């Protein structure tokens, strides 16, 4: 949104789409890239939120779940991830 920082946008979008308020100090910018004519930043936040308390914005989110690396890789092979999450674990340096 015009006039807001990348961090402010990430916090706003998370609250709008998941009903989750995050602490701005718990965020870490993982990637920042230019995609065509727009800028894309991917953030990682730490939170103790209960996944059952999330409230999904119907036109943006259909499901959420916690996954380990093996499950993530299986989901990646089956094209079950949005393109911006393609290399999430690589960015975290999990091996």
mmCIF file with all atom_site columns, C-alpha atoms in Angstrom:
data_model
loop_
_atom_site.group_PDB
_atom_site.id
_atom_site.type_symbol
_atom_site.label_atom_id
_atom_site.label_alt_id
_atom_site.label_comp_id
_atom_site.label_asym_id
_atom_site.label_entity_id
_atom_site.label_seq_id
_atom_site.pdbx_PDB_ins_code
_atom_site.Cartn_x
_atom_site.Cartn_y
_atom_site.Cartn_z
_atom_site.occupancy
_atom_site.B_iso_or_equiv
_atom_site.pdbx_formal_charge
_atom_site.auth_seq_id
_atom_site.auth_comp_id
_atom_site.auth_asym_id
_atom_site.auth_atom_id
_atom_site.pdbx_PDB_model_num
ATOM 1  C CA . UNK A 1 1  ? 0.000   0.000   0.000   1.00 0.00 ? 1  UNK A CA 1
ATOM 2  C CA . UNK A 1 2  ? 1.305   3.431   -0.867  1.00 0.00 ? 2  UNK A CA 1
ATOM 3  C CA . UNK A 1 3  ? 3.186   5.109   1.953   1.00 0.00 ? 3  UNK A CA 1
ATOM 4  C CA . UNK A 1 4  ? 3.838   2.015   4.060   1.00 0.00 ? 4  UNK A CA 1
ATOM 5  C CA . UNK A 1 5  ? 7.084   0.137   4.520   1.00 0.00 ? 5  UNK A CA 1
ATOM 6  C CA . UNK A 1 6  ? 7.557   -3.485  3.523   1.00 0.00 ? 6  UNK A CA 1
ATOM 7  C CA . UNK A 1 7  ? 7.386   -4.485  7.193   1.00 0.00 ? 7  UNK A CA 1
ATOM 8  C CA . UNK A 1 8  ? 4.191   -2.489  7.767   1.00 0.00 ? 8  UNK A CA 1
ATOM 9  C CA . UNK A 1 9  ? 2.644   -4.139  4.705   1.00 0.00 ? 9  UNK A CA 1
ATOM 10 C CA . UNK A 1 10 ? 3.578   -7.622  5.917   1.00 0.00 ? 10 UNK A CA 1
ATOM 11 C CA . UNK A 1 11 ? 2.040   -6.953  9.326   1.00 0.00 ? 11 UNK A CA 1
ATOM 12 C CA . UNK A 1 12 ? -1.143  -5.474  7.802   1.00 0.00 ? 12 UNK A CA 1
ATOM 13 C CA . UNK A 1 13 ? -1.579  -8.309  5.290   1.00 0.00 ? 13 UNK A CA 1
ATOM 14 C CA . UNK A 1 14 ? -1.061  -10.962 7.967   1.00 0.00 ? 14 UNK A CA 1
ATOM 15 C CA . UNK A 1 15 ? -3.715  -9.403  10.165  1.00 0.00 ? 15 UNK A CA 1
ATOM 16 C CA . UNK A 1 16 ? -6.133  -8.947  7.252   1.00 0.00 ? 16 UNK A CA 1
ATOM 17 C CA . UNK A 1 17 ? -5.686  -12.421 5.776   1.00 0.00 ? 17 UNK A CA 1
ATOM 18 C CA . UNK A 1 18 ? -5.176  -14.515 8.930   1.00 0.00 ? 18 UNK A CA 1
ATOM 19 C CA . UNK A 1 19 ? -6.512  -12.392 11.790  1.00 0.00 ? 19 UNK A CA 1
ATOM 20 C CA . UNK A 1 20 ? -3.063  -12.641 13.370  1.00 0.00 ? 20 UNK A CA 1
ATOM 21 C CA . UNK A 1 21 ? -1.303  -9.683  14.967  1.00 0.00 ? 21 UNK A CA 1
ATOM 22 C CA . UNK A 1 22 ? 2.466   -10.103 14.849  1.00 0.00 ? 22 UNK A CA 1
ATOM 23 C CA . UNK A 1 23 ? 5.209   -8.349  16.783  1.00 0.00 ? 23 UNK A CA 1
ATOM 24 C CA . UNK A 1 24 ? 7.214   -6.239  14.345  1.00 0.00 ? 24 UNK A CA 1
ATOM 25 C CA . UNK A 1 25 ? 10.422  -6.933  16.274  1.00 0.00 ? 25 UNK A CA 1
ATOM 26 C CA . UNK A 1 26 ? 10.075  -10.685 15.635  1.00 0.00 ? 26 UNK A CA 1
ATOM 27 C CA . UNK A 1 27 ? 10.290  -10.283 11.845  1.00 0.00 ? 27 UNK A CA 1
ATOM 28 C CA . UNK A 1 28 ? 13.211  -11.039 9.560   1.00 0.00 ? 28 UNK A CA 1
ATOM 29 C CA . UNK A 1 29 ? 13.331  -10.168 5.870   1.00 0.00 ? 29 UNK A CA 1
ATOM 30 C CA . UNK A 1 30 ? 14.185  -13.377 3.980   1.00 0.00 ? 30 UNK A CA 1
ATOM 31 C CA . UNK A 1 31 ? 14.112  -12.248 0.354   1.00 0.00 ? 31 UNK A CA 1
ATOM 32 C CA . UNK A 1 32 ? 13.557  -9.067  -1.583  1.00 0.00 ? 32 UNK A CA 1
ATOM 33 C CA . UNK A 1 33 ? 13.192  -9.097  -5.351  1.00 0.00 ? 33 UNK A CA 1
ATOM 34 C CA . UNK A 1 34 ? 11.745  -7.240  -8.283  1.00 0.00 ? 34 UNK A CA 1
ATOM 35 C CA . UNK A 1 35 ? 9.141   -9.298  -10.175 1.00 0.00 ? 35 UNK A CA 1
ATOM 36 C CA . UNK A 1 36 ? 8.132   -7.661  -13.400 1.00 0.00 ? 36 UNK A CA 1
ATOM 37 C CA . UNK A 1 37 ? 6.748   -4.311  -12.383 1.00 0.00 ? 37 UNK A CA 1
ATOM 38 C CA . UNK A 1 38 ? 6.349   -4.955  -8.651  1.00 0.00 ? 38 UNK A CA 1
ATOM 39 C CA . UNK A 1 39 ? 8.551   -5.536  -5.646  1.00 0.00 ? 39 UNK A CA 1
ATOM 40 C CA . UNK A 1 40 ? 8.172   -8.757  -3.614  1.00 0.00 ? 40 UNK A CA 1
ATOM 41 C CA . UNK A 1 41 ? 9.472   -9.162  -0.061  1.00 0.00 ? 41 UNK A CA 1
ATOM 42 C CA . UNK A 1 42 ? 9.156   -12.369 1.964   1.00 0.00 ? 42 UNK A CA 1
ATOM 43 C CA . UNK A 1 43 ? 9.238   -12.078 5.741   1.00 0.00 ? 43 UNK A CA 1
ATOM 44 C CA . UNK A 1 44 ? 9.628   -14.632 8.535   1.00 0.00 ? 44 UNK A CA 1
ATOM 45 C CA . UNK A 1 45 ? 8.042   -13.937 11.927  1.00 0.00 ? 45 UNK A CA 1
ATOM 46 C CA . UNK A 1 46 ? 8.178   -15.888 15.164  1.00 0.00 ? 46 UNK A CA 1
ATOM 47 C CA . UNK A 1 47 ? 4.856   -16.326 16.923  1.00 0.00 ? 47 UNK A CA 1
ATOM 48 C CA . UNK A 1 48 ? 3.257   -18.576 19.523  1.00 0.00 ? 48 UNK A CA 1
ATOM 49 C CA . UNK A 1 49 ? -0.148  -18.266 17.869  1.00 0.00 ? 49 UNK A CA 1
ATOM 50 C CA . UNK A 1 50 ? -2.419  -21.298 17.899  1.00 0.00 ? 50 UNK A CA 1
ATOM 51 C CA . UNK A 1 51 ? -3.204  -22.314 14.314  1.00 0.00 ? 51 UNK A CA 1
ATOM 52 C CA . UNK A 1 52 ? -6.805  -23.024 15.363  1.00 0.00 ? 52 UNK A CA 1
ATOM 53 C CA . UNK A 1 53 ? -7.252  -19.333 16.257  1.00 0.00 ? 53 UNK A CA 1
ATOM 54 C CA . UNK A 1 54 ? -6.506  -18.095 12.729  1.00 0.00 ? 54 UNK A CA 1
ATOM 55 C CA . UNK A 1 55 ? -9.362  -16.420 10.861  1.00 0.00 ? 55 UNK A CA 1
ATOM 56 C CA . UNK A 1 56 ? -8.966  -16.788 7.096   1.00 0.00 ? 56 UNK A CA 1
ATOM 57 C CA . UNK A 1 57 ? -9.943  -14.045 4.678   1.00 0.00 ? 57 UNK A CA 1
ATOM 58 C CA . UNK A 1 58 ? -12.123 -16.099 2.311   1.00 0.00 ? 58 UNK A CA 1
ATOM 59 C CA . UNK A 1 59 ? -10.891 -14.643 -0.969  1.00 0.00 ? 59 UNK A CA 1
ATOM 60 C CA . UNK A 1 60 ? -7.198  -14.885 0.009   1.00 0.00 ? 60 UNK A CA 1
ATOM 61 C CA . UNK A 1 61 ? -6.615  -17.979 2.176   1.00 0.00 ? 61 UNK A CA 1
ATOM 62 C CA . UNK A 1 62 ? -8.047  -21.482 1.960   1.00 0.00 ? 62 UNK A CA 1
ATOM 63 C CA . UNK A 1 63 ? -5.964  -23.363 4.548   1.00 0.00 ? 63 UNK A CA 1
ATOM 64 C CA . UNK A 1 64 ? -2.943  -23.261 6.844   1.00 0.00 ? 64 UNK A CA 1
ATOM 65 C CA . UNK A 1 65 ? -0.866  -25.947 8.522   1.00 0.00 ? 65 UNK A CA 1
ATOM 66 C CA . UNK A 1 66 ? 2.486   -26.463 10.181  1.00 0.00 ? 66 UNK A CA 1
ATOM 67 C CA . UNK A 1 67 ? 4.914   -28.547 8.154   1.00 0.00 ? 67 UNK A CA 1
ATOM 68 C CA . UNK A 1 68 ? 8.391   -29.933 8.608   1.00 0.00 ? 68 UNK A CA 1
ATOM 69 C CA . UNK A 1 69 ? 11.000  -29.909 5.848   1.00 0.00 ? 69 UNK A CA 1
ATOM 70 C CA . UNK A 1 70 ? 10.041  -33.344 4.466   1.00 0.00 ? 70 UNK A CA 1
ATOM 71 C CA . UNK A 1 71 ? 6.368   -32.430 4.202   1.00 0.00 ? 71 UNK A CA 1
ATOM 72 C CA . UNK A 1 72 ? 7.306   -29.106 2.632   1.00 0.00 ? 72 UNK A CA 1
ATOM 73 C CA . UNK A 1 73 ? 9.439   -30.844 -0.024  1.00 0.00 ? 73 UNK A CA 1
ATOM 74 C CA . UNK A 1 74 ? 6.596   -33.268 -0.799  1.00 0.00 ? 74 UNK A CA 1
ATOM 75 C CA . UNK A 1 75 ? 4.180   -30.338 -1.163  1.00 0.00 ? 75 UNK A CA 1
ATOM 76 C CA . UNK A 1 76 ? 6.709   -28.622 -3.435  1.00 0.00 ? 76 UNK A CA 1
ATOM 77 C CA . UNK A 1 77 ? 6.946   -31.699 -5.693  1.00 0.00 ? 77 UNK A CA 1
ATOM 78 C CA . UNK A 1 78 ? 3.143   -31.883 -5.895  1.00 0.00 ? 78 UNK A CA 1
ATOM 79 C CA . UNK A 1 79 ? 2.810   -28.162 -6.781  1.00 0.00 ? 79 UNK A CA 1
ATOM 80 C CA . UNK A 1 80 ? 0.795   -27.461 -3.642  1.00 0.00 ? 80 UNK A CA 1
ATOM 81 C CA . UNK A 1 81 ? 2.641   -24.230 -2.793  1.00 0.00 ? 81 UNK A CA 1
ATOM 82 C CA . UNK A 1 82 ? 2.210   -20.688 -4.012  1.00 0.00 ? 82 UNK A CA 1
ATOM 83 C CA . UNK A 1 83 ? 5.215   -19.611 -6.123  1.00 0.00 ? 83 UNK A CA 1
ATOM 84 C CA . UNK A 1 84 ? 6.553   -17.193 -3.492  1.00 0.00 ? 84 UNK A CA 1
ATOM 85 C CA . UNK A 1 85 ? 7.099   -20.112 -1.091  1.00 0.00 ? 85 UNK A CA 1
ATOM 86 C CA . UNK A 1 86 ? 9.083   -22.220 -3.541  1.00 0.00 ? 86 UNK A CA 1
ATOM 87 C CA . UNK A 1 87 ? 12.443  -21.898 -1.774  1.00 0.00 ? 87 UNK A CA 1
ATOM 88 C CA . UNK A 1 88 ? 11.364  -21.097 1.771   1.00 0.00 ? 88 UNK A CA 1
ATOM 89 C CA . UNK A 1 89 ? 13.520  -23.681 3.527   1.00 0.00 ? 89 UNK A CA 1
ATOM 90 C CA . UNK A 1 90 ? 16.525  -22.767 1.393   1.00 0.00 ? 90 UNK A CA 1
ATOM 91 C CA . UNK A 1 91 ? 16.229  -19.181 2.616   1.00 0.00 ? 91 UNK A CA 1
ATOM 92 C CA . UNK A 1 92 ? 16.191  -20.430 6.203   1.00 0.00 ? 92 UNK A CA 1
ATOM 93 C CA . UNK A 1 93 ? 19.309  -22.507 5.572   1.00 0.00 ? 93 UNK A CA 1
ATOM 94 C CA . UNK A 1 94 ? 17.669  -25.680 6.882   1.00 0.00 ? 94 UNK A CA 1
ATOM 95 C CA . UNK A 1 95 ? 19.533  -28.692 5.592   1.00 0.00 ? 95 UNK A CA 1
#
